[in-house]
Coordinates of C-alpha atoms in Angstrom, one line a residue:
X6 CA 110.0 96.7 112.7
X7 CA 106.8 99.4 112.3
X8 CA 103.1 100.0 112.5
X9 CA 102.1 102.3 109.3
X10 CA 99.7 105.0 107.7
X11 CA 98.8 107.4 104.7
X12 CA 95.5 109.2 102.7
X13 CA 91.6 108.2 102.9
X14 CA 89.6 108.8 99.7
X15 CA 86.3 109.6 99.3
X16 CA 83.0 108.1 98.0
X17 CA 81.1 104.9 99.1
X18 CA 78.1 102.7 97.6
X19 CA 77.2 99.7 100.4
X20 CA 75.9 96.8 99.5
X21 CA 75.4 93.3 101.4
X22 CA 75.1 89.7 100.8
X23 CA 72.8 88.1 103.5
X24 CA 73.2 84.3 101.7
X25 CA 76.8 83.2 101.8
X26 CA 75.8 80.3 99.8
X27 CA 74.5 82.2 97.2
X28 CA 77.7 84.6 97.5
X29 CA 80.5 81.4 97.0
X30 CA 77.7 80.5 94.0
X31 CA 78.1 83.9 92.3
X32 CA 81.6 84.7 93.1
X33 CA 83.4 82.7 95.8
X34 CA 85.7 84.0 98.1
X35 CA 89.4 84.1 97.5
X36 CA 93.0 85.0 98.8
X37 CA 95.9 82.5 99.2
X38 CA 99.4 83.0 100.5
X39 CA 102.6 80.7 99.6
X40 CA 106.0 81.1 98.9
X41 CA 107.2 83.9 96.6
X42 CA 110.0 82.8 94.7
X43 CA 111.0 81.6 91.0
X44 CA 109.1 78.3 90.5
X45 CA 111.1 75.3 89.2
X46 CA 111.1 75.3 84.9
X47 CA 109.8 71.8 84.4
X48 CA 107.4 70.0 81.9
X49 CA 104.4 72.0 80.7
X50 CA 101.3 74.0 81.5
X51 CA 99.0 72.1 80.6
X52 CA 97.9 70.6 83.7
X53 CA 98.7 73.6 85.5
X54 CA 96.2 75.7 84.0
X55 CA 93.0 73.3 85.8
X56 CA 95.0 73.9 89.1
X57 CA 92.9 77.3 88.8
X58 CA 89.6 76.0 88.2
X59 CA 87.3 75.6 90.6
X60 CA 88.7 76.7 93.5
X61 CA 88.6 80.1 95.6
X62 CA 92.6 80.3 96.0
X63 CA 95.4 80.8 94.1
X64 CA 97.2 76.9 93.7
X65 CA 100.3 77.0 95.8
X66 CA 104.2 76.7 95.1
X67 CA 104.2 73.0 95.5
X68 CA 101.5 72.4 93.3
X69 CA 102.4 74.2 90.3
X70 CA 105.9 72.3 91.3
X71 CA 103.8 68.9 91.2
X72 CA 102.0 69.8 87.8
X73 CA 105.2 70.2 86.1
X74 CA 104.4 74.0 85.5
X75 CA 107.0 75.9 83.2
X76 CA 106.3 78.7 80.8
X77 CA 107.2 79.0 77.1
X78 CA 110.3 77.5 78.4
X79 CA 111.4 79.8 81.1
X80 CA 111.3 79.6 84.9
X81 CA 108.1 81.3 86.2
X82 CA 107.9 84.3 87.7
X83 CA 106.0 85.2 90.7
X84 CA 103.5 88.1 90.4
X85 CA 100.6 86.4 92.3
X86 CA 101.9 85.9 96.3
X87 CA 102.9 88.8 98.0
X88 CA 105.9 88.4 99.4
X89 CA 109.2 91.1 100.4
X90 CA 111.8 90.3 97.7
X91 CA 114.6 91.8 99.6
X92 CA 114.7 89.8 102.9
X93 CA 115.6 87.5 104.7
X94 CA 118.9 88.4 103.0
X95 CA 120.8 85.8 101.3
X96 CA 123.1 85.4 104.1
X97 CA 119.8 84.5 106.6
X98 CA 119.0 81.8 104.3
X99 CA 122.7 80.6 104.6
X100 CA 122.1 80.6 108.3
X101 CA 118.8 79.3 108.1
X102 CA 120.2 76.4 106.1
X103 CA 123.3 75.6 108.3
X104 CA 120.7 75.2 110.9
X105 CA 118.2 73.5 109.0
X106 CA 119.1 70.0 110.8
X107 CA 118.6 71.2 114.6
X108 CA 115.3 73.4 113.2
X109 CA 113.5 70.0 111.9
X110 CA 114.6 67.7 114.6
X111 CA 114.1 69.4 118.1
X112 CA 110.8 70.7 119.5
X113 CA 110.8 74.5 119.9
X114 CA 110.0 76.5 122.7
X115 CA 106.7 77.7 123.9
X116 CA 104.5 80.2 122.4
X117 CA 105.0 82.2 125.7
X118 CA 109.1 82.4 124.9
X119 CA 108.3 83.2 121.5
X120 CA 106.1 86.5 122.1
X121 CA 108.2 87.3 124.6
X122 CA 110.9 87.9 122.5
X123 CA 109.0 89.4 119.3
X124 CA 106.8 91.5 122.4
X125 CA 110.7 92.9 123.4
X126 CA 111.7 93.8 119.7
X127 CA 108.5 95.8 119.5
X128 CA 108.5 97.7 122.2
X129 CA 105.0 95.7 123.3
X130 CA 104.0 94.0 126.6
X131 CA 103.8 90.3 126.3
X132 CA 100.1 90.5 128.0
X133 CA 99.2 92.3 125.1
X134 CA 100.2 89.9 122.1
X135 CA 98.7 86.4 120.6
X136 CA 101.0 85.0 118.1
X137 CA 99.2 82.3 115.9
X138 CA 100.1 80.0 113.3
X139 CA 99.4 82.5 110.4
X140 CA 97.2 85.7 110.7
X141 CA 94.4 83.0 109.4
X142 CA 94.4 80.6 112.7
X143 CA 93.8 84.1 114.8
X144 CA 91.3 85.0 112.4
X145 CA 89.7 81.7 113.1
X146 CA 89.8 81.8 116.7
X147 CA 88.9 85.8 117.0
X148 CA 85.7 84.7 114.9
X149 CA 84.9 82.0 117.1
X150 CA 85.7 83.9 120.6
X151 CA 84.9 87.2 119.9
X152 CA 82.4 87.3 117.1
X153 CA 79.1 86.9 118.2
X154 CA 76.3 87.2 115.7
X155 CA 77.3 89.5 112.5
X156 CA 80.4 91.0 110.7
X157 CA 80.3 94.4 108.6
X158 CA 83.4 94.3 106.1
X159 CA 84.7 96.5 103.6
X160 CA 84.8 94.4 99.7
X161 CA 87.2 93.7 98.1
X162 CA 89.2 92.6 100.9
X163 CA 90.8 89.7 102.4
X164 CA 88.4 86.7 101.5
X165 CA 89.0 85.3 105.1
X166 CA 87.0 88.2 106.6
X167 CA 84.2 87.3 104.7
X168 CA 84.6 83.6 104.4
X169 CA 85.1 82.7 108.7
X170 CA 82.4 84.0 109.9
X171 CA 80.1 82.8 107.0
X172 CA 81.3 79.2 107.5
X173 CA 80.2 79.6 111.5
X174 CA 76.6 80.6 110.6
X175 CA 77.5 84.7 111.3
X176 CA 75.5 87.3 109.0
X177 CA 78.1 89.1 106.8
X178 CA 77.1 92.5 106.1
X179 CA 79.6 93.4 102.8
X180 CA 80.1 96.8 101.7
X181 CA 81.1 97.5 98.5
X182 CA 83.9 99.7 97.8
X183 CA 83.2 102.1 94.9
X184 CA 85.6 101.4 91.7
X185 CA 84.8 105.1 90.4
X186 CA 86.9 106.3 93.7
X187 CA 89.2 103.9 93.4
X188 CA 87.9 101.4 95.7
X189 CA 88.8 104.3 98.5
X190 CA 87.2 103.4 101.8
X191 CA 84.8 106.4 103.1
X192 CA 85.0 105.6 107.4
X193 CA 81.9 107.6 107.6
X194 CA 79.9 105.8 105.1
X195 CA 80.9 102.6 106.1
X196 CA 79.5 103.6 109.7
X197 CA 76.5 104.6 109.0
X198 CA 76.4 101.2 106.8
X199 CA 77.1 98.9 109.7
X200 CA 74.5 101.3 112.0
X201 CA 72.0 100.4 109.3
X202 CA 72.5 96.9 109.1
X203 CA 72.9 96.8 113.2
X204 CA 76.7 94.7 112.7
X205 CA 78.0 93.9 115.9
X206 CA 81.5 93.5 114.7
X207 CA 83.6 95.8 112.4
X208 CA 86.9 94.6 110.3
X209 CA 88.9 97.0 108.3
X210 CA 91.9 96.1 106.6
X211 CA 94.9 99.1 106.5
X212 CA 96.4 98.6 104.1
X213 CA 93.5 97.2 102.0
X214 CA 94.1 93.7 100.3
X215 CA 93.8 93.7 96.8
X216 CA 93.9 97.6 96.3
X217 CA 96.9 98.7 98.5
X218 CA 94.2 102.1 99.6
X219 CA 95.6 103.5 103.0
X220 CA 93.4 104.8 105.9
X221 CA 95.5 107.9 108.3
X222 CA 96.1 107.3 111.8
X223 CA 93.3 110.3 112.5
X224 CA 90.9 108.7 110.1
X225 CA 91.3 105.1 111.9
X226 CA 91.0 106.6 115.3
X227 CA 87.9 108.5 114.7
X228 CA 86.4 105.2 113.1
X229 CA 87.1 103.4 116.1
X230 CA 85.9 106.2 118.5
X231 CA 83.0 106.0 116.3
X232 CA 82.2 102.3 116.9
X233 CA 83.2 102.0 120.7
X234 CA 79.7 100.7 121.6
X235 CA 80.2 97.5 119.0
X236 CA 81.2 94.1 120.5
X237 CA 84.5 94.5 118.5
X238 CA 86.8 96.2 116.0
X239 CA 89.2 94.7 114.2
X240 CA 92.2 97.1 112.0
X241 CA 94.1 94.3 109.9
X242 CA 97.4 95.8 109.5
X243 CA 99.1 92.8 108.0
X244 CA 100.6 95.1 105.2
X245 CA 100.9 98.0 107.3
X246 CA 104.8 97.6 107.3
X247 CA 105.3 98.1 103.6
X248 CA 103.9 101.9 103.5
X249 CA 106.3 104.1 102.2
X250 CA 108.6 105.0 105.2
X251 CA 109.1 109.0 103.5
X252 CA 105.3 109.4 103.4
X253 CA 104.1 111.0 106.6
X254 CA 103.3 110.2 110.3
X255 CA 102.7 106.3 111.3
X256 CA 99.5 105.1 110.9
X257 CA 99.2 102.0 113.0
X258 CA 96.7 102.0 115.6
X259 CA 98.7 99.6 118.0
X260 CA 98.8 101.8 120.9
X261 CA 95.5 102.4 120.6
X262 CA 94.3 98.5 120.7
X263 CA 96.1 98.0 124.4
X264 CA 94.1 100.4 126.2
X265 CA 90.7 100.2 124.4
X266 CA 87.8 97.6 125.6
X267 CA 86.9 96.3 121.8
X268 CA 90.0 97.0 119.7
X269 CA 92.3 94.2 118.1
X270 CA 94.9 94.5 115.7
X271 CA 96.4 91.9 113.5
X272 CA 100.0 91.6 112.0
X273 CA 101.2 89.1 109.8
X274 CA 104.7 88.2 110.1
X275 CA 105.0 85.7 106.8
X276 CA 103.8 88.5 104.7
X277 CA 106.5 91.3 106.0
X278 CA 109.5 88.7 105.6
X279 CA 107.8 87.1 102.4
X280 CA 108.3 83.7 104.3
X281 CA 104.4 82.6 103.7
X282 CA 105.3 78.7 104.3
X283 CA 106.8 79.4 108.0
X284 CA 103.3 80.6 109.3
X285 CA 103.6 83.1 112.0
X286 CA 101.5 86.4 113.2
X287 CA 100.3 87.8 116.2
X288 CA 97.2 90.2 117.3
X289 CA 97.3 93.0 119.5
X290 CA 94.9 94.2 121.9
X291 CA 93.6 94.8 125.4
X292 CA 95.6 92.6 128.3
X293 CA 91.3 90.9 128.5
X294 CA 91.2 90.1 124.9
X295 CA 94.6 89.2 124.2
X296 CA 94.6 86.6 127.3
X297 CA 91.1 85.7 125.9
X298 CA 92.4 84.1 122.6
X299 CA 95.7 83.6 124.1
X300 CA 94.6 81.0 126.3
X301 CA 92.9 78.8 123.8
X302 CA 95.8 78.4 121.6
X303 CA 97.7 75.4 121.6
X304 CA 101.3 75.6 123.5
X305 CA 103.6 74.8 120.6
X306 CA 101.4 76.2 118.0
X307 CA 104.4 78.0 116.7
X308 CA 107.5 76.2 114.7
X309 CA 110.8 75.9 114.9
X310 CA 111.3 77.8 111.9
X311 CA 108.9 80.4 113.1
X312 CA 111.4 80.7 116.8
X313 CA 114.7 80.9 115.1
X314 CA 113.3 83.8 112.5
X315 CA 112.1 85.9 115.7
X316 CA 114.9 85.3 117.6
X317 CA 117.4 86.4 114.5
X318 CA 115.0 89.6 113.8
X319 CA 117.7 91.8 116.6
X320 CA 120.3 91.6 114.4
X321 CA 119.0 92.3 110.7
X322 CA 116.3 95.1 111.7
X323 CA 119.0 97.6 108.9
X324 CA 118.7 94.7 106.7
X325 CA 114.8 94.7 106.7
X326 CA 114.5 98.7 106.9
X327 CA 116.3 98.6 104.1
X328 CA 114.1 95.8 102.2
X329 CA 111.1 98.2 102.9
X330 CA 112.5 101.3 101.5
X331 CA 113.9 99.2 98.5
X332 CA 110.3 97.6 97.9
X333 CA 108.8 101.2 98.1
X334 CA 110.9 102.3 95.7
X335 CA 110.0 99.3 93.3
X336 CA 106.7 99.7 93.7
X337 CA 106.1 103.7 92.6
X338 CA 108.6 102.5 89.5
X339 CA 106.3 99.8 88.6
X340 CA 102.9 101.9 88.7
X341 CA 104.4 104.2 86.6
X342 CA 105.4 101.5 84.2
X343 CA 102.0 99.7 84.4
X344 CA 100.4 103.1 84.1
X345 CA 102.2 103.5 80.5
X346 CA 100.2 100.2 79.1
X347 CA 97.3 101.4 77.0
X348 CA 93.8 101.1 78.5
X349 CA 95.4 100.0 82.2
X350 CA 94.0 101.8 85.2
X351 CA 96.5 101.5 87.9
X352 CA 95.2 102.2 91.4
X353 CA 97.7 103.9 94.0
X354 CA 98.7 101.5 96.4
X355 CA 101.0 101.3 99.7
X356 CA 100.8 97.5 100.0
X357 CA 103.5 95.2 98.2
X358 CA 101.1 94.3 95.4
X359 CA 99.3 97.2 92.7
X360 CA 95.9 96.5 91.5
X361 CA 95.1 97.0 88.1
X362 CA 92.0 97.0 85.9
X363 CA 92.8 95.5 82.3
X364 CA 91.7 97.2 79.3
X365 CA 88.2 97.0 78.3
X366 CA 87.5 93.9 76.7
X367 CA 90.4 91.6 78.2
X368 CA 89.4 88.3 80.1
X369 CA 91.5 88.1 82.9
X370 CA 91.5 84.4 83.5
X371 CA 92.1 84.2 79.7
X372 CA 95.2 86.8 80.1
X373 CA 96.4 85.0 83.2
X374 CA 96.5 81.4 81.6
X375 CA 98.7 83.0 78.7
X376 CA 100.7 85.3 80.8
X377 CA 102.1 81.5 82.2
X378 CA 101.8 79.6 79.6
X379 CA 103.6 81.6 76.8
X380 CA 105.3 84.2 79.2
X381 CA 106.1 82.2 82.6
X382 CA 104.5 85.0 84.6
X383 CA 102.1 84.1 86.8
X384 CA 99.3 86.5 88.2
X385 CA 96.3 87.1 90.4
X386 CA 93.3 87.2 88.6
X387 CA 90.6 88.5 90.9
X388 CA 87.5 87.7 89.7
X389 CA 86.9 85.5 92.5
X390 CA 87.4 88.0 94.6
X391 CA 84.1 89.2 95.8
X392 CA 83.8 92.8 95.1
X393 CA 85.7 92.3 91.9
X394 CA 85.6 90.8 88.4
X395 CA 88.1 89.0 85.7
X396 CA 89.1 92.4 85.1
X397 CA 91.1 93.3 87.9
X398 CA 94.1 92.0 88.7
X399 CA 96.2 92.0 91.5
X400 CA 100.6 92.2 90.7
X401 CA 103.3 91.8 93.4
X402 CA 106.0 94.6 93.4
X403 CA 109.2 93.1 92.0
X404 CA 112.4 94.4 91.1
X405 CA 112.8 95.8 87.8
X406 CA 113.8 92.8 85.5
X407 CA 110.9 90.8 86.7
X408 CA 108.7 94.0 85.7
X409 CA 110.0 94.2 82.8
X410 CA 109.0 90.4 81.7
X411 CA 105.8 91.5 83.4
X412 CA 105.2 94.1 80.9
X413 CA 106.6 92.3 77.8
X414 CA 104.1 89.4 78.2
X415 CA 101.4 92.0 79.2
X416 CA 102.0 93.7 75.9
X417 CA 102.1 90.7 74.1
X418 CA 99.1 89.1 75.7
X419 CA 97.0 92.2 75.9
X420 CA 97.9 94.3 72.1
X421 CA 99.4 91.6 70.0
X422 CA 102.7 94.0 70.1
X423 CA 106.2 92.0 71.2
X424 CA 107.1 95.1 73.4
X425 CA 105.6 98.2 75.0
X426 CA 107.7 99.1 78.5
X427 CA 109.0 102.6 79.5
X428 CA 112.8 102.6 79.7
X429 CA 114.8 104.4 82.6
X430 CA 115.3 107.9 81.9
X431 CA 111.5 108.4 81.0
X432 CA 112.1 107.5 77.1
X433 CA 109.8 104.6 75.8
X434 CA 110.1 102.0 73.4
X435 CA 106.9 100.4 72.0
X436 CA 105.8 98.9 68.6
X437 CA 105.2 101.2 65.6
X438 CA 101.7 99.8 65.5
X439 CA 99.9 97.6 67.7
X440 CA 97.3 94.9 66.7
X441 CA 94.7 94.5 69.3
X442 CA 93.6 91.1 70.3
X443 CA 90.1 90.2 68.9
X444 CA 87.7 91.9 70.7
X445 CA 89.5 94.1 72.6
X446 CA 89.3 98.0 72.5
X447 CA 91.9 100.3 73.6
X448 CA 92.2 104.0 74.9
X449 CA 95.6 106.1 75.0
X450 CA 97.6 105.5 77.4
X451 CA 96.9 107.5 81.0
X452 CA 93.3 107.9 79.9
X453 CA 90.7 107.0 82.7
X454 CA 93.4 106.1 85.0
X455 CA 92.9 107.3 89.0
X456 CA 96.3 107.5 90.1
X457 CA 97.7 105.6 87.1
X458 CA 101.6 106.7 86.3
X459 CA 101.3 109.3 89.3
X460 CA 103.6 107.6 91.8
X461 CA 102.5 107.5 95.7
X462 CA 99.2 109.1 97.1
X463 CA 101.0 111.7 99.5
X464 CA 100.8 111.7 103.3
X465 CA 97.4 111.9 105.2
X466 CA 96.7 113.5 108.3
X467 CA 97.8 111.2 111.5
X468 CA 100.0 111.3 114.4
X469 CA 102.1 108.5 116.2
X470 CA 105.8 107.2 116.6
X471 CA 106.9 104.7 113.9
X472 CA 107.7 101.4 115.9
X473 CA 110.9 99.7 114.7

């Protein structure tokens, strides 16, 4: 297991929203996980479309299943929920199946026991860690215990970093990431914004969700140095495991967090392993901060599934490392293929997802609903994510056969053509002529696409030992 890195980008555009109620009325927070699996195809999608209405979150796998979702008579392929499609391995699932009765029957060990095992695997000290029932439980406790009156965060980002402090009456200062610079975070501009607003807590997600932008280790350390006087600085590394292992020095700042008085690093095991239903994550901080959170957590806040999986990891390290390399390969291929769609803007990503902007005139809600009902493809439309709009989608990285299904559906919905997708070896198969959907203007492939088809960003500055 490890902790991750990539380059930083330029540009900044600062905005804030003083009223949480006004913000929710205009946009609504969003971001929700679930199981990244193929949904059983039963019934129809008529009721499923209503599950997306009037909510700040994507419907769960179970909600879709109960609604009897089927997409054009096909099993549904999930491009919505971030996952690791290669881990756990089929053999690990067989092991879990064989232990299912015991897992459901018996109490788990205490959180201290499970944390000690995970700390050993990560080469960390247990007193610098706290494990939670998912990273969102830890975000809740961080807000209650460590955030005093205000919090600054770039947007778009993971919705709980804006919604949680707003729900407890804190002022949320939102720094808008500039679309014209590919949503890249300029740390210096963000620091200036924090000073102007007088924010007492600062949060960055690295890589960021939904765009996958990544700061180098040096950039994050400089950011923490600049804010050493704040009450708290949180570096959310929930998706850092998915950084290309060949992209350069490892940028995690976990080793810095354990010696700094005001820094917390957050990690998510559910995202790393594609096991969102297990609900387990952890934070790393200096012993005093970690103890403050750990002391408020229930003694048995982790379930037996979490315990069994943590104790299985030492025997499956190679499988896990291989899964990350396979996912990095799939991500580069998926970015390249999506970049060939006319008018589609594709942003470089180091997460297990790709952020795209639909061609001008496309309505993301309609595209999402048609992909689901006609092609059995579930996607994450980002209209209710602060700092984004319905023209943007976050697409989870999946294997080639699933991506071909996505590309086929997108070409049909967006252009009225049966097929548009690159083939292996650089060849390209496309319809002889496109019949754009009504009101849609198309541009040439690659036009105005930052990073489209260009693969992954190169390694940025930074240092640090990669932790396994």
